[in-house]
Amino acid sequence: MAGSQGRGRAAYTFNIEAVGFGRGEKLPDVVLKPPPLFPDTDYKPVPLKAGEGEDYMLALKQELRETMKRMPYYIETPEEKQDIERYSKRYMKVYKEEWIPDWRRLPREMMPRKKCKKAGPKSEKVKDMGKGASLTNTADVLKKIEELEKRGDGEKSDEENEEKEGGKEKSQEGDEEDDAAAEQEEYDEEEQEEENDYINSYFEDGDDFGADSDDNMDEATY
Amino acid sequence: MTQAEIKLCSLLLQEHFGEIVEKIGVHLIRTGSQPLRVIAHDTGTSLDQVKKALCVLIQHNLVIYQVHKRGVVEYEAQCSRVLRMLRYPRYIYTAKTLYSDTGELIVEELLLNGKMTMSAVVKKVADRLTETMEDGKTMDYAEVSNTFVRLADTHFVQRCPWVPATENSDPGPPPPAPILVISEKDMYLVPKLSLIGKGKRRRSSDEDAAGEPKAKRPKYGTDNKEPIPDDGIYWQANLDRFHQHFRDQAIVSAVANRMDQTSSEVVRTMLRMSEITTPSTDPFTQPLSSNEIFRSLPVGYNISKQVLDQYLTLLADDPLEFVGKSGDSGGGMYVINLHKALGSLATATLESVVQERFGSRCARIFRLVLQKKHLEQKQVEDFAMIPAKEAKDMLYKMLSGNFISLQEIPKTPDHAPSRTFYLYTVNILSAARMLLHRCYKSIANLIERRQFETKENKRLLEKSQRVEAIIASMQATGAEEVQLQEIEEMITAPERQQLETLKRNVNKLDASEIQVDETIFLLESYIESTMKRQ
């Protein structure tokens, strides 16, 4: 067996000389806590490089930071509505250009679907009310389901027409029966049907109401 | 992806694209490849916002998509590409040094927008340059186009992969996502455009090109009603080429520091000649004969052939081994050892870090162990001529900092500690990785601190901006000196002091970020080059 049995005496199982401590020498203290968060350094850091190139890059960096915030790629988080609308906010809004990506290069599911937008504000409204509301009128509900079915068919034909006209983004010609689209349509209709157990006479501004339906203003309020 | 990298990516995405894109991007980096609905569900954001965020990320080449079986499209984030956003100022500045203002603006537009068509770039850059010129002068599109073509020829910009034009006899449904391809020879092919026009000033009194009234917000890319001639051909900045340039710069300046200006010019010439012939990931450049080098030296340098030969011999004999001799034909064939050069640069970085952090005696021990590869405790003390106690202390400090590691060599099969050799050694690759990780953490800390400082003084900054805006508008409408003075006094002296301090701190933090990024570049290049060789 390696090492010597010390019979209760403190003895090392290896040759302490090899690691560099002499016999009987005081060993360094045992560390009982993690190192400090901001340790003192004996040596101060070297000063930064300074020169024309570095100054220019610094200015560039700060400019780029500001420019990025104004580009259309910077998506701002929608703020909650404040109780008092501040006058200054109106004048500090930055006018951004709209950016439309090249849909030919992106997967088809990226396109915001028109009927999703139609359903968008509706399902947003409904979501806002919360899922806890119970239906009070079964007749109401049945009416809604009928409405939905009719609208579902109407939307399908709407989409067909729209896609036939808009030849740029979709190269398909009038053939709508691909699985992905059908699946998505079905899923969305289910979503709508589920949500429509609730009273629709409420109209509450969802957070994304403006953002969703900015180019679909023929949507009537229900 | 390490936690430090993810944190840094999160900070960068948030600064450049906002919180929503940051959330989606970080989620993708953490979890790998995911389809759209899973992303929406896991992050708890609405589908619409996820789509917008993904569009932005794909546009900037930060996320790629792939079609899997059953038509599911999965999105994957490129963490290393996100980290490149730190280096944008350096890319733009390099373009400025090589191709002056026009090149600088072209690269800046491409980096800010991810991908653009050539016509869009030319138009935008011409407009921007015209703004800076004196009244009455405008920038011609042709000049901007020329610079663009030069950038493409030297491979600083490249074409993005595009959808191949398939014949319409395809009867089945189109794929859920386009498959983008690009061939090597097409990558730098500039389309034949005849862009005629001049840059426009935004302040001019005529209406927009499309005749829309000024009140309407211009939609990007649909300004003119004519079809864009190079529609669908997008260009992006070729970051690898920039990296090759940085690497060459680093090697040349290292040689200049070690030897003299002339030898660095020789090395620069050799590197320039190998730019197109050698891919940047090769360990050696193609062999170049001394005669070729002599012919390609820059015109101003008139050193004789013999002097050049002497320089080359000196370079080849140097222990750093940047240049190697591979043959004798043509007056001597010489190569540049790119991998060794990167290794030397990384090692120099490590040594410098040890010196600045632990002191010059530690650095002496470090260099000693580097040179001798494996040393025992006793040998370290002897060779370094440092007393035992101090040497021990230093070795352990470096050991706990992971710059040095211990290698055990057992004498007996049972690995008894008393009968084992313990040797100190430096593993450059793992030390470089450790240092790189630390650099990522440092930059994340720097960015956080800068954001904290800015947030603390937000009120003051806004106030000073408002005052500046007021002063500017008053000056435009013509105001007296007294009134301007009054407005300026709205900011009190201590507030001015505070603003000065803030500005100085923010500048320092920004400059530090840029410098740490240089170290990151060196270490990453070295690690990449080493991994390629294995």
Short mmCIF file of N, CA, C and O in Angstrom, two decimals, chain A residues 131-206:
data_model
loop_
_atom_site.label_atom_id
_atom_site.label_comp_id
_atom_site.label_asym_id
_atom_site.label_seq_id
_atom_site.Cartn_x
_atom_site.Cartn_y
_atom_site.Cartn_z
N LYS A 131 -58.99 33.37 -19.82
CA LYS A 131 -59.71 32.14 -20.15
C LYS A 131 -60.73 31.79 -19.08
O LYS A 131 -61.44 30.81 -19.18
N GLY A 132 -60.79 32.57 -18.05
CA GLY A 132 -61.66 32.15 -16.95
C GLY A 132 -63.12 32.47 -17.16
O GLY A 132 -63.99 31.91 -16.51
N ALA A 133 -63.41 33.33 -18.12
CA ALA A 133 -64.82 33.75 -18.28
C ALA A 133 -65.65 32.58 -18.77
O ALA A 133 -65.27 31.87 -19.69
N SER A 134 -66.75 32.39 -18.21
CA SER A 134 -67.61 31.28 -18.63
C SER A 134 -68.70 31.83 -19.53
O SER A 134 -69.11 32.98 -19.42
N LEU A 135 -69.17 31.00 -20.42
CA LEU A 135 -70.18 31.49 -21.36
C LEU A 135 -71.53 31.58 -20.67
O LEU A 135 -71.88 30.74 -19.86
N THR A 136 -72.25 32.60 -21.03
CA THR A 136 -73.54 32.81 -20.38
C THR A 136 -74.69 32.45 -21.29
O THR A 136 -75.79 32.24 -20.85
N ASN A 137 -74.41 32.41 -22.57
CA ASN A 137 -75.51 32.22 -23.49
C ASN A 137 -75.14 31.17 -24.52
O ASN A 137 -74.32 31.42 -25.39
N THR A 138 -75.76 30.00 -24.44
CA THR A 138 -75.40 28.95 -25.38
C THR A 138 -75.84 29.33 -26.78
O THR A 138 -75.16 29.02 -27.75
N ALA A 139 -76.97 30.01 -26.89
CA ALA A 139 -77.43 30.42 -28.22
C ALA A 139 -76.41 31.32 -28.89
O ALA A 139 -76.09 31.16 -30.07
N ASP A 140 -75.90 32.23 -28.09
CA ASP A 140 -74.86 33.12 -28.57
C ASP A 140 -73.69 32.33 -29.17
O ASP A 140 -73.21 32.62 -30.26
N VAL A 141 -73.31 31.31 -28.40
CA VAL A 141 -72.14 30.53 -28.81
C VAL A 141 -72.40 29.84 -30.13
O VAL A 141 -71.58 29.84 -31.03
N LEU A 142 -73.58 29.24 -30.23
CA LEU A 142 -73.90 28.51 -31.47
C LEU A 142 -73.87 29.47 -32.66
O LEU A 142 -73.36 29.14 -33.72
N LYS A 143 -74.41 30.67 -32.42
CA LYS A 143 -74.39 31.67 -33.49
C LYS A 143 -72.96 31.95 -33.92
O LYS A 143 -72.64 32.02 -35.10
N LYS A 144 -72.11 32.10 -32.91
CA LYS A 144 -70.71 32.42 -33.21
C LYS A 144 -70.06 31.31 -34.03
O LYS A 144 -69.30 31.56 -34.96
N ILE A 145 -70.39 30.08 -33.67
CA ILE A 145 -69.75 28.96 -34.37
C ILE A 145 -70.18 28.96 -35.83
O ILE A 145 -69.38 28.78 -36.73
N GLU A 146 -71.47 29.25 -36.04
CA GLU A 146 -71.94 29.32 -37.43
C GLU A 146 -71.20 30.39 -38.19
O GLU A 146 -70.72 30.19 -39.29
N GLU A 147 -71.15 31.56 -37.54
CA GLU A 147 -70.44 32.70 -38.16
C GLU A 147 -69.05 32.30 -38.59
O GLU A 147 -68.58 32.59 -39.67
N LEU A 148 -68.39 31.64 -37.63
CA LEU A 148 -67.00 31.26 -37.85
C LEU A 148 -66.86 30.34 -39.04
O LEU A 148 -65.98 30.51 -39.87
N GLU A 149 -67.76 29.36 -39.10
CA GLU A 149 -67.66 28.39 -40.20
C GLU A 149 -67.78 29.12 -41.52
O GLU A 149 -67.01 28.92 -42.43
N LYS A 150 -68.78 30.01 -41.55
CA LYS A 150 -68.97 30.74 -42.80
C LYS A 150 -67.72 31.53 -43.12
O LYS A 150 -67.23 31.56 -44.23
N ARG A 151 -67.22 32.21 -42.08
CA ARG A 151 -66.04 33.05 -42.31
C ARG A 151 -64.84 32.21 -42.69
O ARG A 151 -64.04 32.59 -43.52
N GLY A 152 -64.76 31.02 -42.09
CA GLY A 152 -63.63 30.14 -42.42
C GLY A 152 -63.60 29.82 -43.89
O GLY A 152 -62.58 29.96 -44.55
N ASP A 153 -64.76 29.48 -44.46
CA ASP A 153 -64.80 29.20 -45.89
C ASP A 153 -64.50 30.44 -46.69
O ASP A 153 -63.77 30.41 -47.66
N GLY A 154 -65.13 31.53 -46.22
CA GLY A 154 -64.90 32.79 -46.94
C GLY A 154 -63.42 33.12 -46.98
O GLY A 154 -62.86 33.52 -47.99
N GLU A 155 -62.75 32.90 -45.87
CA GLU A 155 -61.32 33.23 -45.81
C GLU A 155 -60.52 32.35 -46.74
O GLU A 155 -59.59 32.79 -47.37
N LYS A 156 -60.91 31.10 -46.82
CA LYS A 156 -60.17 30.19 -47.70
C LYS A 156 -60.22 30.72 -49.11
O LYS A 156 -59.23 30.81 -49.79
N SER A 157 -61.44 31.10 -49.53
CA SER A 157 -61.53 31.58 -50.91
C SER A 157 -60.82 32.90 -51.05
O SER A 157 -60.21 33.18 -52.07
N ASP A 158 -60.88 33.71 -50.00
CA ASP A 158 -60.15 34.99 -50.04
C ASP A 158 -58.69 34.74 -50.30
O ASP A 158 -58.07 35.38 -51.14
N GLU A 159 -58.19 33.78 -49.57
CA GLU A 159 -56.75 33.53 -49.68
C GLU A 159 -56.39 33.06 -51.07
O GLU A 159 -55.40 33.45 -51.64
N GLU A 160 -57.25 32.22 -51.62
CA GLU A 160 -56.99 31.73 -52.97
C GLU A 160 -56.87 32.89 -53.93
O GLU A 160 -55.93 32.98 -54.69
N ASN A 161 -57.85 33.79 -53.84
CA ASN A 161 -57.82 34.93 -54.76
C ASN A 161 -56.57 35.74 -54.57
O ASN A 161 -55.87 36.06 -55.52
N GLU A 162 -56.29 36.02 -53.30
CA GLU A 162 -55.13 36.87 -53.01
C GLU A 162 -53.86 36.25 -53.53
O GLU A 162 -53.02 36.89 -54.11
N GLU A 163 -53.78 34.95 -53.39
CA GLU A 163 -52.53 34.30 -53.82
C GLU A 163 -52.45 34.25 -55.32
O GLU A 163 -51.39 34.31 -55.88
N LYS A 164 -53.57 34.15 -55.98
CA LYS A 164 -53.52 34.13 -57.44
C LYS A 164 -53.00 35.47 -57.95
O LYS A 164 -52.23 35.53 -58.89
N GLU A 165 -53.41 36.53 -57.29
CA GLU A 165 -52.99 37.85 -57.77
C GLU A 165 -51.54 38.14 -57.43
O GLU A 165 -50.77 38.54 -58.26
N GLY A 166 -51.22 37.89 -56.20
CA GLY A 166 -49.86 38.24 -55.76
C GLY A 166 -48.85 37.23 -56.26
O GLY A 166 -48.47 36.34 -55.53
N GLY A 167 -48.42 37.38 -57.50
CA GLY A 167 -47.58 36.33 -58.07
C GLY A 167 -46.14 36.40 -57.61
O GLY A 167 -45.38 35.47 -57.77
N LYS A 168 -45.74 37.50 -57.03
CA LYS A 168 -44.31 37.67 -56.77
C LYS A 168 -43.84 36.69 -55.72
O LYS A 168 -42.87 35.99 -55.88
N GLU A 169 -44.55 36.65 -54.59
CA GLU A 169 -43.99 35.86 -53.50
C GLU A 169 -44.23 34.37 -53.66
O GLU A 169 -43.44 33.57 -53.26
N LYS A 170 -45.32 33.97 -54.25
CA LYS A 170 -45.55 32.53 -54.34
C LYS A 170 -45.53 32.11 -55.80
O LYS A 170 -46.26 32.63 -56.63
N SER A 171 -44.72 31.14 -56.09
CA SER A 171 -44.63 30.72 -57.48
C SER A 171 -45.65 29.65 -57.80
O SER A 171 -45.81 29.24 -58.93
N GLN A 172 -46.38 29.18 -56.80
CA GLN A 172 -47.38 28.16 -57.08
C GLN A 172 -48.55 28.81 -57.83
O GLN A 172 -48.83 29.98 -57.66
N GLU A 173 -49.27 28.00 -58.64
CA GLU A 173 -50.35 28.57 -59.42
C GLU A 173 -51.66 27.95 -59.02
O GLU A 173 -52.05 26.91 -59.54
N GLY A 174 -52.35 28.53 -58.04
CA GLY A 174 -53.71 28.10 -57.74
C GLY A 174 -53.81 26.76 -57.05
O GLY A 174 -54.89 26.26 -56.84
N ASP A 175 -52.71 26.18 -56.64
CA ASP A 175 -52.82 24.87 -56.00
C ASP A 175 -52.59 25.03 -54.52
O ASP A 175 -51.47 25.22 -54.07
N GLU A 176 -53.65 25.00 -53.75
CA GLU A 176 -53.52 25.33 -52.34
C GLU A 176 -53.39 24.13 -51.44
O GLU A 176 -53.31 24.28 -50.25
N GLU A 177 -53.47 22.93 -52.02
CA GLU A 177 -53.61 21.79 -51.13
C GLU A 177 -52.32 21.26 -50.53
O GLU A 177 -52.22 20.10 -50.21
N ASP A 178 -51.35 22.07 -50.31
CA ASP A 178 -50.16 21.50 -49.68
C ASP A 178 -50.37 21.38 -48.18
O ASP A 178 -51.08 22.14 -47.57
N ASP A 179 -49.70 20.40 -47.64
CA ASP A 179 -50.00 20.03 -46.25
C ASP A 179 -49.74 21.14 -45.26
O ASP A 179 -50.53 21.41 -44.40
N ALA A 180 -48.62 21.77 -45.41
CA ALA A 180 -48.24 22.76 -44.40
C ALA A 180 -49.30 23.85 -44.28
O ALA A 180 -49.74 24.17 -43.19
N ALA A 181 -49.72 24.36 -45.44
CA ALA A 181 -50.71 25.44 -45.40
C ALA A 181 -52.00 24.94 -44.79
O ALA A 181 -52.59 25.59 -43.94
N ALA A 182 -52.41 23.72 -45.22
CA ALA A 182 -53.68 23.18 -44.71
C ALA A 182 -53.58 22.99 -43.20
O ALA A 182 -54.47 23.36 -42.45
N GLU A 183 -52.44 22.44 -42.78
CA GLU A 183 -52.28 22.22 -41.34
C GLU A 183 -52.39 23.52 -40.59
O GLU A 183 -53.07 23.62 -39.59
N GLN A 184 -51.71 24.53 -41.13
CA GLN A 184 -51.71 25.81 -40.42
C GLN A 184 -53.11 26.38 -40.38
O GLN A 184 -53.57 26.88 -39.37
N GLU A 185 -53.81 26.27 -41.53
CA GLU A 185 -55.18 26.81 -41.57
C GLU A 185 -56.03 26.13 -40.52
O GLU A 185 -56.72 26.77 -39.75
N GLU A 186 -55.95 24.79 -40.51
CA GLU A 186 -56.78 24.06 -39.57
C GLU A 186 -56.47 24.49 -38.15
O GLU A 186 -57.35 24.76 -37.35
N TYR A 187 -55.18 24.56 -37.85
CA TYR A 187 -54.77 24.89 -36.49
C TYR A 187 -55.35 26.23 -36.08
O TYR A 187 -55.91 26.40 -35.02
N ASP A 188 -55.24 27.20 -37.03
CA ASP A 188 -55.71 28.53 -36.67
C ASP A 188 -57.21 28.54 -36.48
O ASP A 188 -57.72 29.21 -35.60
N GLU A 189 -57.91 27.77 -37.32
CA GLU A 189 -59.37 27.76 -37.15
C GLU A 189 -59.74 27.16 -35.83
O GLU A 189 -60.63 27.66 -35.14
N GLU A 190 -59.03 26.09 -35.47
CA GLU A 190 -59.32 25.49 -34.16
C GLU A 190 -59.12 26.50 -33.07
O GLU A 190 -59.91 26.64 -32.17
N GLU A 191 -57.99 27.21 -33.20
CA GLU A 191 -57.69 28.23 -32.19
C GLU A 191 -58.84 29.20 -32.07
O GLU A 191 -59.28 29.55 -31.00
N GLN A 192 -59.31 29.64 -33.27
CA GLN A 192 -60.39 30.63 -33.24
C GLN A 192 -61.63 30.05 -32.60
O GLN A 192 -62.27 30.68 -31.79
N GLU A 193 -61.94 28.80 -32.99
CA GLU A 193 -63.18 28.23 -32.47
C GLU A 193 -63.10 28.11 -30.97
O GLU A 193 -64.06 28.42 -30.27
N GLU A 194 -61.96 27.69 -30.48
CA GLU A 194 -61.82 27.58 -29.02
C GLU A 194 -62.09 28.91 -28.37
O GLU A 194 -62.82 29.01 -27.41
N GLU A 195 -61.41 29.94 -28.89
CA GLU A 195 -61.49 31.23 -28.21
C GLU A 195 -62.89 31.79 -28.28
O GLU A 195 -63.25 32.65 -27.51
N ASN A 196 -63.69 31.32 -29.26
CA ASN A 196 -64.95 32.01 -29.46
C ASN A 196 -66.05 31.56 -28.56
O ASN A 196 -67.21 31.76 -28.84
N ASP A 197 -65.74 30.92 -27.47
CA ASP A 197 -66.77 30.63 -26.48
C ASP A 197 -67.13 31.86 -25.69
O ASP A 197 -68.00 31.81 -24.83
N TYR A 198 -66.43 32.93 -25.92
CA TYR A 198 -66.59 34.08 -25.03
C TYR A 198 -67.34 35.19 -25.71
O TYR A 198 -67.48 35.24 -26.90
N ILE A 199 -67.77 36.10 -24.88
CA ILE A 199 -68.58 37.21 -25.38
C ILE A 199 -67.70 38.12 -26.21
O ILE A 199 -66.62 38.53 -25.80
N ASN A 200 -68.18 38.42 -27.39
CA ASN A 200 -67.33 39.20 -28.28
C ASN A 200 -67.70 40.66 -28.33
O ASN A 200 -67.20 41.40 -29.15
N SER A 201 -68.59 41.08 -27.48
CA SER A 201 -68.99 42.48 -27.58
C SER A 201 -67.96 43.39 -26.93
O SER A 201 -67.98 44.59 -27.11
N TYR A 202 -67.10 42.81 -26.17
CA TYR A 202 -65.99 43.60 -25.63
C TYR A 202 -65.08 44.00 -26.76
O TYR A 202 -64.86 43.24 -27.68
N PHE A 203 -64.49 45.17 -26.66
CA PHE A 203 -63.37 45.44 -27.55
C PHE A 203 -62.27 46.08 -26.73
O PHE A 203 -62.37 47.22 -26.31
N GLU A 204 -61.24 45.31 -26.49
CA GLU A 204 -60.13 45.88 -25.72
C GLU A 204 -58.91 45.94 -26.59
O GLU A 204 -58.61 45.00 -27.28
N ASP A 205 -58.22 47.04 -26.50
CA ASP A 205 -57.00 47.19 -27.29
C ASP A 205 -55.94 46.24 -26.78
O ASP A 205 -55.47 46.38 -25.68
N GLY A 206 -55.57 45.27 -27.61
CA GLY A 206 -54.44 44.43 -27.24
C GLY A 206 -53.16 45.20 -27.47
O GLY A 206 -53.16 46.23 -28.11
#
